[in-house]
Short mmCIF file of C-alpha atoms in Angstrom, two decimals:
data_model
loop_
_atom_site.label_atom_id
_atom_site.label_comp_id
_atom_site.label_asym_id
_atom_site.label_seq_id
_atom_site.Cartn_x
_atom_site.Cartn_y
_atom_site.Cartn_z
CA MET A 882 141.67 103.39 98.38
CA ALA A 883 138.19 102.34 97.20
CA THR A 884 135.25 103.11 99.44
CA GLU A 885 132.43 100.64 99.99
CA LEU A 886 129.25 101.54 98.09
CA ARG A 887 126.09 101.40 100.20
CA PRO A 888 122.48 101.76 99.09
CA PRO A 889 120.86 105.02 100.07
CA THR A 890 118.91 105.14 103.31
CA LEU A 891 115.22 105.46 102.50
CA PRO A 892 112.88 107.49 104.71
CA ALA A 893 110.28 105.75 106.84
CA PRO A 894 106.84 105.56 105.20
CA THR A 895 104.13 107.94 106.34
CA LEU A 896 101.80 106.08 108.68
CA PRO A 897 99.12 105.28 109.63
CA ILE A 898 97.28 104.50 106.41
CA ARG A 899 93.50 104.61 106.47
CA THR A 900 91.33 102.70 104.03
CA GLU A 901 87.54 102.58 103.86
CA ARG A 902 87.28 100.26 106.89
CA LEU A 903 90.80 99.75 108.20
CA MET A 904 93.84 101.43 109.69
CA LEU A 905 97.36 100.18 108.93
CA ARG A 906 99.90 101.25 111.55
CA LEU A 907 103.20 100.18 113.06
CA VAL A 908 103.15 97.16 115.36
CA VAL A 909 103.60 98.06 119.06
CA PRO A 910 104.37 95.82 122.09
CA GLU A 911 100.74 96.15 123.22
CA ASP A 912 99.70 94.12 120.14
CA ARG A 913 101.17 90.99 121.74
CA GLY A 914 97.79 89.70 122.93
CA ALA A 915 96.14 89.98 119.52
CA VAL A 916 99.09 88.45 117.64
CA GLY A 917 99.35 85.69 120.23
CA ALA A 918 95.64 84.90 119.90
CA TYR A 919 95.54 84.37 116.14
CA CYS A 920 99.01 82.79 115.97
CA ALA A 921 97.86 80.20 118.53
CA ASP A 922 95.46 78.76 115.93
CA PRO A 923 96.98 75.78 114.05
CA GLU A 924 94.94 76.65 110.95
CA VAL A 925 96.39 80.17 110.89
CA THR A 926 99.99 78.93 111.10
CA ARG A 927 99.44 75.88 108.89
CA TYR A 928 101.21 77.41 105.87
CA LEU A 929 103.50 79.82 107.73
CA PRO A 930 107.22 79.25 108.29
CA PHE A 931 106.49 78.94 112.04
CA GLY A 932 104.05 76.77 113.96
CA VAL A 933 101.71 77.68 116.80
CA LEU A 934 103.61 80.20 118.92
CA ASP A 935 104.49 79.51 122.53
CA ASP A 936 105.56 82.40 124.80
CA ALA A 937 109.19 82.34 123.62
CA GLY A 938 108.15 82.17 119.97
CA LEU A 939 105.69 85.02 120.45
CA ASP A 940 108.37 87.11 122.18
CA SER A 941 110.71 86.57 119.23
CA ARG A 942 108.03 87.37 116.64
CA MET A 943 106.96 90.52 118.48
CA GLU A 944 110.56 91.71 118.76
CA ARG A 945 111.00 91.35 114.98
CA MET A 946 107.67 92.99 114.16
CA VAL A 947 108.05 95.94 116.55
CA GLY A 948 111.55 96.58 115.20
CA ALA A 949 110.45 96.49 111.55
CA GLN A 950 109.53 100.14 111.06
CA ALA A 951 111.69 101.76 108.38
CA PRO A 952 113.27 99.29 105.94
CA SER A 953 115.88 100.69 103.61
CA LEU A 954 118.31 97.85 102.81
CA VAL A 955 117.83 94.40 101.31
CA GLY A 956 116.59 91.99 103.98
CA GLU A 957 114.94 94.67 106.10
CA MET A 958 111.21 94.53 106.73
CA LEU A 959 108.17 96.71 107.42
CA SER A 960 105.53 95.18 109.71
CA LEU A 961 102.08 96.73 109.92
CA ALA A 962 99.19 96.00 112.24
CA VAL A 963 95.76 95.96 110.61
CA GLU A 964 93.00 97.46 112.77
CA HIS A 965 89.23 97.38 112.28
CA ASP A 966 87.11 99.42 114.70
CA GLY A 967 90.06 99.70 117.09
CA THR A 968 90.82 95.95 117.15
CA MET A 969 93.90 94.39 115.58
CA ILE A 970 92.70 91.73 113.14
CA GLY A 971 95.94 90.82 111.37
CA ASP A 972 99.37 91.94 110.24
CA LEU A 973 101.17 92.63 106.99
CA MET A 974 104.82 92.35 106.01
CA LEU A 975 106.89 94.00 103.28
CA ARG A 976 110.46 92.65 103.00
CA LEU A 977 112.97 94.37 100.71
CA SER A 978 114.47 91.39 98.93
CA ALA A 979 116.77 92.44 96.09
CA ALA A 980 118.57 95.42 94.57
CA HIS A 981 119.57 96.02 90.96
CA SER A 982 123.15 96.73 92.03
CA PRO A 983 125.03 97.16 95.34
CA GLU A 984 124.81 100.94 95.20
CA SER A 985 121.09 101.12 94.37
CA ALA A 986 118.01 101.06 96.55
CA PRO A 987 116.09 97.75 96.70
CA SER A 988 114.06 97.11 93.56
CA ILE A 989 112.17 93.95 94.57
CA ALA A 990 110.10 93.33 97.69
CA GLU A 991 108.07 90.45 99.08
CA LEU A 992 104.58 90.69 100.60
CA GLY A 993 103.14 88.60 103.42
CA TRP A 994 100.03 88.58 105.61
CA VAL A 995 98.44 86.85 108.59
CA PHE A 996 94.81 87.43 109.62
CA ASP A 997 92.57 86.36 112.45
CA PRO A 998 90.23 83.67 111.08
CA SER A 999 87.25 85.35 112.76
CA VAL A 1000 87.33 88.05 110.05
CA ALA A 1001 87.61 85.68 107.07
CA GLY A 1002 85.32 86.33 104.13
CA LYS A 1003 84.81 90.04 104.82
CA GLY A 1004 87.36 91.39 102.35
CA PHE A 1005 89.63 92.84 105.04
CA ALA A 1006 92.74 90.99 103.85
CA THR A 1007 92.23 92.23 100.30
CA GLU A 1008 91.59 95.82 101.43
CA ALA A 1009 94.67 95.84 103.67
CA ALA A 1010 96.97 94.12 101.17
CA ARG A 1011 95.92 96.53 98.39
CA ALA A 1012 96.89 99.43 100.63
CA LEU A 1013 100.27 97.78 101.26
CA VAL A 1014 100.83 97.26 97.52
CA ASP A 1015 100.07 100.95 96.91
CA LEU A 1016 102.43 101.97 99.72
CA ALA A 1017 105.17 99.70 98.36
CA PHE A 1018 105.07 101.18 94.87
CA THR A 1019 104.54 104.81 95.89
CA HIS A 1020 107.10 104.95 98.72
CA TYR A 1021 109.85 102.65 97.44
CA PRO A 1022 111.59 102.66 94.02
CA LEU A 1023 110.43 99.09 93.41
CA HIS A 1024 110.26 97.40 90.03
CA ARG A 1025 108.47 94.30 91.30
CA LEU A 1026 106.49 92.87 94.19
CA MET A 1027 106.25 89.16 94.86
CA ALA A 1028 104.63 86.67 97.20
CA GLN A 1029 105.79 83.14 97.94
CA LEU A 1030 103.36 80.63 99.39
CA ASP A 1031 102.51 76.99 99.68
CA PRO A 1032 100.38 76.10 96.62
CA LEU A 1033 97.96 74.35 98.99
CA ASN A 1034 97.24 77.73 100.61
CA LEU A 1035 94.34 78.50 98.28
CA THR A 1036 93.12 81.44 100.38
CA SER A 1037 96.42 83.31 99.92
CA ALA A 1038 96.60 82.30 96.25
CA ARG A 1039 93.17 83.86 95.64
CA LEU A 1040 94.26 86.98 97.52
CA CYS A 1041 97.31 87.29 95.24
CA GLU A 1042 95.03 87.07 92.21
CA ARG A 1043 92.68 89.75 93.61
CA LEU A 1044 95.73 91.99 93.98
CA GLY A 1045 96.47 91.57 90.27
CA MET A 1046 99.48 89.35 90.85
CA ARG A 1047 100.32 86.68 88.29
CA HIS A 1048 101.14 83.08 89.13
CA GLU A 1049 104.69 82.94 87.78
CA ALA A 1050 106.21 79.73 89.09
CA HIS A 1051 105.63 76.50 90.94
CA THR A 1052 108.81 75.00 92.35
CA ARG A 1053 108.67 71.44 93.61
CA GLU A 1054 109.84 70.36 97.05
CA ASP A 1055 112.10 73.35 97.59
CA TYR A 1056 111.06 74.17 101.14
CA ALA A 1057 111.75 72.00 104.20
CA ASN A 1058 108.49 71.98 106.13
CA ARG A 1059 107.90 71.61 109.86
CA ASP A 1060 106.79 67.98 109.45
CA GLY A 1061 110.25 66.92 108.34
CA GLY A 1062 109.25 66.65 104.68
CA TRP A 1063 109.36 68.93 101.68
CA SER A 1064 106.78 71.40 100.40
CA ASP A 1065 106.32 73.16 97.07
CA THR A 1066 106.38 76.94 96.59
CA ALA A 1067 104.10 79.03 94.39
CA VAL A 1068 105.48 82.41 93.29
CA TYR A 1069 103.21 85.34 92.41
CA GLY A 1070 104.47 88.63 91.01
CA LEU A 1071 103.29 92.14 90.18
CA LEU A 1072 105.36 94.62 88.15
CA ARG A 1073 105.23 98.37 88.71
CA ARG A 1074 103.81 98.98 85.20
CA GLU A 1075 101.01 96.44 85.85
CA TRP A 1076 100.14 98.15 89.13
CA ALA A 1077 100.22 101.59 87.48
CA GLY A 1078 97.98 100.44 84.64
CA ALA A 1079 95.39 98.73 86.83
#
């Protein structure tokens, strides 16, 4: 009788991570106020897959984020709070998105980020996302990182470029948006060898 092959369970990453100005740590229930504040801004959620969060939406998002601590299998996610001087200013996401084969560990992951607009223009998003890229490639056996975003989201597109990611694709009207229409998707990618050589 054949046994089902399962990818190996990967250990949780070592946290927190400290950069020059920031601390990246796991999201905790007490972060609800900070997440609720910046996710209540229509400009923050404009290009996200969810709109301005009401209480139920915030509860659901917090449950997902707090539970996303040690991804090991495709589809699982790591959520990190970004702190500056003891205040949460944003959050990062790393989702394991594909494996080379059913018995292997995930080899592709997707990055995402949301930041409080009050800290825009200070380089915090770039500093935090660079730390997440380094964590992704040093902790996980990844071949590739990617980001998917609305091409109109120029702020995130520029962040991808600062991370060394290449604009690889622009797919037309492949995403049903919240307005009942269709939006395009821009795909950015970074290979392990590009990260290692940077």
